[in-house]
Amino acid sequence: MPKDCLEFRLATHEDFHEVVRMSEGVYGGLDYLPSHYHAFIDDPHRLVVLAELDCQIVGLSSAFIVDGGEVYIEKALRVAESCRGLGISRRLTDYVDQVVRSHFPAVERKRKLVVDAGKIQSLKKKGMEVVCNLQTTSFVDEPHDRSNQRACAIRAANNLPAVPTLPELRRLNEDDLHSVLHPEVSRNLLTNGLMSGRWDPLNFCEENFLYMLNNGHSLFSDDTKPFVESFSFGKCFEVPSGLQYFVDLHVSDVKHLKSHLLKHFVEMCRCYTQLPIYLTVSVTNEAMVEAVERFCSEVLCLRQFDLPYASLGVVVEGKL
């Protein structure tokens, strides 16, 4: 494609409907962008960039500025189905790099989640290195199963007698972060000090915890002293196929994993809707994946949902 055929610009609120049309089918109906688009446009920590061909939107990518303004996360990259294979995503990514350098000169590094294993080697050749993995699995709660799920939620709220005694959890707010923000928590639960916040690989720091809390995420942890042994984020939002409740688990053992899943399952069951609800769970510890799948299937009676992309995400980072 000739370089002068493709144009780039920052997105606006007025582009919403065309962006949604261009994104149809992305993530198999679990695309988070439509419900977050306007917030992304208004967020001073984000840039949303569009690619246009013949005055039609054919691509989108965004930059999320994190870690005290030193890192940007590439997010929401997509190209219209009819224009894939033309090199648009590469040129769009290069342009976003330029815009970030211009708008946020303090940014020194770039981080991204890669679900296509075939791209990792090419990214390494560009100076990016693997810093951690984020394993994701998803389950669906269909409307016709809802009565059974409500019963499970009631049992879960009462510590689910069918399950042995589990650690108690508490909901945290801004004033409670001191119990989580301990160096031992990062050393025990995280790889390279990176936590997961709805697919965003974030540094383990107060600024990022506050950002999550201020943007509607619930934060739970155990009450172990002097520092916690587990924590998790959760948030429910609309997707084209229904609702998605996204959980980020940071645990090192099965008993804490079960406690957090129960807590978020109760939260999910408060999302009253006649549409399907998709429970998507991300773990930074790959050893916990099988335990997530068994507990959600066998205890919570949820049906596993095949994600339209690889469940193992690899986080890479490099100099901008």
Coordinates of C-alpha atoms in Angstrom, one line a residue:
M1 CA 0.0 0.0 0.0
P2 CA 1.4 3.4 -0.9
K3 CA 2.3 5.4 2.2
D4 CA 0.3 8.4 1.1
C5 CA -3.0 6.4 1.0
L6 CA -3.2 5.9 4.7
E7 CA -3.8 8.8 7.1
F8 CA -3.7 9.0 10.9
R9 CA -5.4 11.2 13.4
L10 CA -6.6 11.3 17.0
A11 CA -10.0 9.8 17.6
T12 CA -13.0 11.9 18.8
H13 CA -16.3 11.1 20.5
E14 CA -18.0 11.6 17.1
D15 CA -16.1 8.6 15.6
F16 CA -17.8 6.2 18.0
H17 CA -20.3 4.6 15.7
E18 CA -17.9 4.1 12.8
V19 CA -15.3 2.6 15.2
V20 CA -17.9 0.2 16.5
R21 CA -18.8 -0.8 12.9
M22 CA -15.2 -1.3 12.0
S23 CA -14.6 -3.4 15.2
E24 CA -17.5 -5.8 14.6
G25 CA -16.6 -9.4 15.6
V26 CA -13.4 -8.4 17.5
Y27 CA -12.7 -10.8 20.4
G28 CA -15.7 -12.9 19.4
G29 CA -18.3 -10.6 20.9
L30 CA -16.3 -9.8 24.1
D31 CA -14.8 -6.5 22.8
Y32 CA -14.4 -4.1 25.7
L33 CA -13.8 -1.0 23.6
P34 CA -17.4 0.0 22.8
S35 CA -18.2 0.4 26.6
H36 CA -14.9 2.1 27.3
Y37 CA -14.5 4.2 24.2
H38 CA -15.8 7.6 25.5
A39 CA -13.9 7.2 28.8
F40 CA -10.7 6.5 26.8
I41 CA -11.2 9.7 24.8
D42 CA -11.7 11.8 28.0
D43 CA -8.9 10.1 29.9
P44 CA -5.8 12.4 30.1
H45 CA -3.6 9.3 30.5
R46 CA -4.7 7.9 27.1
L47 CA -4.4 8.6 23.4
V48 CA -6.7 6.9 20.9
V49 CA -5.4 7.0 17.3
L50 CA -7.3 6.1 14.1
A51 CA -6.1 5.0 10.7
E52 CA -8.1 6.1 7.7
L53 CA -8.2 4.9 4.1
D54 CA -10.3 6.8 1.5
C55 CA -11.9 8.7 4.4
Q56 CA -13.0 5.4 6.1
I57 CA -11.8 4.3 9.5
V58 CA -9.8 1.1 9.0
G59 CA -7.7 0.8 12.1
L60 CA -7.4 1.9 15.7
S61 CA -4.8 1.7 18.5
S62 CA -4.4 3.4 21.8
A63 CA -1.7 4.3 24.3
F64 CA -2.3 4.1 28.1
I65 CA 0.3 6.1 30.1
V66 CA 1.2 4.4 33.3
D67 CA 3.9 4.0 36.0
G68 CA 4.3 7.7 36.8
G69 CA 4.4 8.6 33.1
E70 CA 7.4 6.5 32.3
V71 CA 5.7 3.7 30.4
Y72 CA 3.0 3.4 27.8
I73 CA 0.9 0.3 27.2
E74 CA -0.3 -0.4 23.7
K75 CA -4.0 -1.3 23.8
A76 CA -7.1 -2.1 21.7
L77 CA -5.2 -2.5 18.4
R78 CA -7.5 -3.6 15.6
V79 CA -7.8 -3.4 11.8
A80 CA -11.0 -3.7 9.7
E81 CA -11.4 -7.2 8.5
S82 CA -11.4 -6.2 4.8
C83 CA -8.0 -4.4 5.3
R84 CA -6.0 -7.0 7.2
G85 CA -2.7 -8.1 5.7
L86 CA -1.8 -4.7 4.2
G87 CA 0.6 -3.6 6.9
I88 CA -1.8 -1.2 8.5
S89 CA -1.3 -2.4 12.1
R90 CA 2.5 -2.0 11.8
R91 CA 2.2 1.6 10.5
L92 CA -0.4 2.4 13.0
T93 CA 1.7 1.2 15.8
D94 CA 4.7 3.2 14.6
Y95 CA 2.5 6.3 14.4
V96 CA 1.2 5.8 17.9
D97 CA 4.9 5.6 19.1
Q98 CA 5.5 9.0 17.5
V99 CA 2.4 10.6 19.0
V100 CA 3.4 9.3 22.5
R101 CA 6.9 10.8 22.1
S102 CA 5.3 14.1 21.2
H103 CA 2.5 14.3 23.8
F104 CA 4.3 12.5 26.7
P105 CA 8.1 13.2 26.4
A106 CA 8.8 11.6 29.8
V107 CA 7.7 8.1 28.5
E108 CA 10.8 5.9 28.1
R109 CA 9.4 2.4 27.7
K110 CA 6.6 0.6 25.9
R111 CA 4.8 -2.4 27.1
K112 CA 2.2 -4.6 25.4
L113 CA 0.3 -7.9 25.8
V114 CA 0.8 -10.3 22.9
V115 CA -1.6 -13.2 22.3
D116 CA -0.1 -14.2 19.0
A117 CA 3.0 -16.4 19.9
G118 CA 4.2 -16.0 16.3
K119 CA 4.9 -12.3 16.9
I120 CA 7.1 -12.6 19.9
Q121 CA 10.3 -13.4 18.0
S122 CA 9.9 -10.4 15.7
L123 CA 9.3 -8.1 18.8
K124 CA 12.4 -9.5 20.4
K125 CA 14.4 -8.5 17.3
K126 CA 13.1 -4.9 17.9
G127 CA 14.5 -4.9 21.4
M128 CA 11.5 -6.0 23.4
E129 CA 11.8 -8.7 26.0
V130 CA 9.3 -11.0 27.7
V131 CA 8.7 -9.7 31.3
C132 CA 5.7 -11.9 32.4
N133 CA 2.8 -14.0 31.3
L134 CA -0.9 -13.4 31.8
Q135 CA -3.1 -16.6 31.5
T136 CA -6.8 -15.9 30.8
T137 CA -9.7 -18.3 30.9
S138 CA -13.4 -17.5 30.5
F139 CA -16.8 -18.9 31.5
V140 CA -20.3 -18.1 30.6
D141 CA -23.5 -17.8 32.7
E142 CA -26.4 -18.2 30.3
P143 CA -29.8 -16.7 31.2
H144 CA -31.5 -20.1 31.3
D145 CA -29.0 -21.2 33.9
R146 CA -29.5 -18.1 36.1
S147 CA -31.6 -19.7 38.8
N148 CA -28.9 -22.3 39.4
Q149 CA -26.3 -19.6 39.5
R150 CA -28.4 -17.6 42.0
A151 CA -28.5 -20.6 44.3
C152 CA -24.7 -20.9 44.0
A153 CA -24.3 -17.3 44.8
I154 CA -26.4 -17.7 48.0
R155 CA -24.3 -20.6 49.1
A156 CA -21.1 -18.7 48.3
A157 CA -22.2 -15.7 50.4
N158 CA -22.6 -18.1 53.3
N159 CA -19.1 -19.6 52.8
L160 CA -20.4 -22.3 50.6
P161 CA -20.7 -25.3 53.0
A162 CA -19.7 -27.7 50.3
V163 CA -16.2 -26.1 50.3
P164 CA -13.8 -26.4 53.3
T165 CA -13.1 -23.3 55.3
L166 CA -11.4 -20.6 53.2
P167 CA -9.5 -17.5 54.1
E168 CA -11.8 -14.5 54.7
L169 CA -11.5 -11.5 52.3
R170 CA -12.2 -7.9 52.7
R171 CA -13.0 -5.1 50.2
L172 CA -10.2 -2.5 50.2
N173 CA -10.4 1.3 49.6
E174 CA -7.8 3.9 49.3
D175 CA -7.1 4.0 53.1
D176 CA -6.3 0.3 53.2
L177 CA -3.6 0.1 50.5
H178 CA -0.8 0.0 53.0
S179 CA -1.6 -3.6 53.7
V180 CA -1.2 -4.5 50.1
L181 CA 1.7 -2.2 49.1
H182 CA 4.4 -4.2 50.8
P183 CA 7.5 -5.3 48.9
E184 CA 7.0 -8.9 50.1
V185 CA 3.6 -9.0 48.4
S186 CA 5.2 -8.2 45.1
R187 CA 8.0 -10.7 45.6
N188 CA 5.6 -13.5 46.6
L189 CA 2.9 -13.0 43.9
L190 CA 4.3 -11.1 40.9
T191 CA 6.9 -11.5 38.2
N192 CA 9.2 -8.5 37.6
G193 CA 6.8 -6.5 39.9
L194 CA 4.0 -6.5 37.3
M195 CA 0.4 -7.0 38.3
S196 CA -2.6 -7.4 36.0
G197 CA -5.4 -4.9 35.8
R198 CA -8.0 -6.1 33.2
W199 CA -5.3 -7.1 30.7
D200 CA -3.1 -4.1 31.6
P201 CA 0.4 -5.1 32.9
L202 CA 1.0 -2.5 35.6
N203 CA 3.8 -1.8 38.0
F204 CA 3.0 -2.7 41.6
C205 CA 2.7 0.9 43.0
E206 CA 0.2 3.1 44.8
E207 CA -0.5 5.2 41.7
N208 CA -1.7 2.2 39.7
F209 CA -3.8 0.8 42.6
L210 CA -5.5 4.2 42.9
Y211 CA -6.2 4.4 39.2
M212 CA -7.9 1.0 39.3
L213 CA -10.0 2.0 42.3
N214 CA -11.0 5.3 40.8
N215 CA -12.1 3.6 37.6
G216 CA -14.6 1.3 39.1
H217 CA -12.6 -1.8 40.0
S218 CA -13.3 -3.6 43.2
L219 CA -10.2 -4.6 45.2
F220 CA -10.2 -7.6 47.6
S221 CA -7.5 -9.1 49.7
D222 CA -7.1 -11.4 52.7
D223 CA -6.5 -9.9 56.1
T224 CA -3.1 -11.5 56.9
K225 CA -0.7 -9.4 58.9
P226 CA 1.7 -7.7 58.5
F227 CA 1.1 -8.0 54.7
V228 CA -1.5 -9.7 52.6
E229 CA -1.0 -13.1 50.9
S230 CA -3.3 -12.4 48.0
F231 CA -5.3 -9.7 46.2
S232 CA -7.6 -9.4 43.2
F233 CA -9.4 -6.8 41.1
G234 CA -12.9 -7.2 39.6
K235 CA -15.1 -5.1 37.3
C236 CA -18.3 -5.7 35.3
F237 CA -18.9 -3.9 32.0
E238 CA -20.9 -4.3 28.8
V239 CA -19.6 -6.2 25.7
P240 CA -21.5 -6.8 22.4
S241 CA -22.6 -10.3 23.5
G242 CA -23.8 -9.3 27.0
L243 CA -21.9 -8.4 30.2
Q244 CA -18.3 -9.4 31.1
Y245 CA -17.1 -9.6 34.7
F246 CA -13.3 -9.5 34.6
V247 CA -11.2 -10.8 37.5
D248 CA -7.5 -10.3 38.0
L249 CA -6.2 -12.9 40.5
H250 CA -2.9 -12.5 42.3
V251 CA -2.6 -15.6 44.4
S252 CA 0.0 -18.3 45.1
D253 CA -2.2 -21.1 46.5
V254 CA -5.5 -22.8 45.8
K255 CA -7.3 -21.8 49.0
H256 CA -6.9 -18.1 48.4
L257 CA -7.8 -18.6 44.7
K258 CA -11.1 -20.2 45.7
S259 CA -11.8 -17.4 48.2
H260 CA -11.3 -14.7 45.6
L261 CA -13.3 -16.5 42.9
L262 CA -16.2 -16.9 45.4
K263 CA -16.1 -13.3 46.3
H264 CA -16.2 -12.1 42.7
F265 CA -18.8 -14.7 41.8
V266 CA -21.1 -13.1 44.3
E267 CA -20.4 -9.7 42.9
M268 CA -21.0 -11.1 39.4
C269 CA -24.4 -12.5 40.4
R270 CA -25.5 -9.0 41.4
C271 CA -25.4 -8.0 37.8
Y272 CA -29.0 -8.6 37.0
T273 CA -29.6 -9.1 33.3
Q274 CA -31.3 -11.3 30.8
L275 CA -28.1 -11.4 28.7
P276 CA -25.2 -13.8 29.1
I277 CA -22.6 -12.9 31.6
Y278 CA -19.0 -13.9 30.9
L279 CA -16.7 -14.4 33.8
T280 CA -13.1 -13.9 32.6
V281 CA -10.3 -14.7 34.9
S282 CA -6.7 -13.6 34.4
V283 CA -3.9 -15.1 36.6
T284 CA -0.3 -14.1 36.8
N285 CA 0.6 -17.5 38.1
E286 CA 0.2 -20.1 35.4
A287 CA 0.2 -22.9 37.9
M288 CA -3.3 -21.7 39.1
V289 CA -5.0 -22.1 35.7
E290 CA -6.2 -25.6 36.2
A291 CA -7.5 -24.8 39.7
V292 CA -9.5 -21.9 38.2
E293 CA -11.1 -24.1 35.6
R294 CA -12.0 -26.9 38.0
F295 CA -13.5 -24.6 40.6
C296 CA -15.6 -22.5 38.2
S297 CA -16.8 -25.6 36.4
E298 CA -17.4 -28.0 39.3
V299 CA -18.3 -25.7 42.1
L300 CA -19.8 -22.6 40.5
C301 CA -21.4 -24.6 37.7
L302 CA -20.2 -22.3 35.0
R303 CA -19.6 -23.5 31.4
Q304 CA -16.2 -22.8 30.0
F305 CA -16.2 -20.4 27.1
D306 CA -13.6 -20.7 24.3
L307 CA -11.9 -17.4 23.8
P308 CA -11.3 -16.4 20.2
Y309 CA -7.7 -15.7 21.0
A310 CA -4.9 -17.5 22.8
S311 CA -5.5 -17.9 26.5
L312 CA -1.8 -17.3 27.2
G313 CA -0.8 -13.7 26.9
V314 CA 2.8 -12.8 26.9
V315 CA 3.8 -9.3 28.1
V316 CA 6.8 -7.7 26.4
E317 CA 8.5 -4.5 27.2
G318 CA 11.2 -2.4 25.5
K319 CA 12.7 1.0 25.1
L320 CA 10.4 3.5 23.2

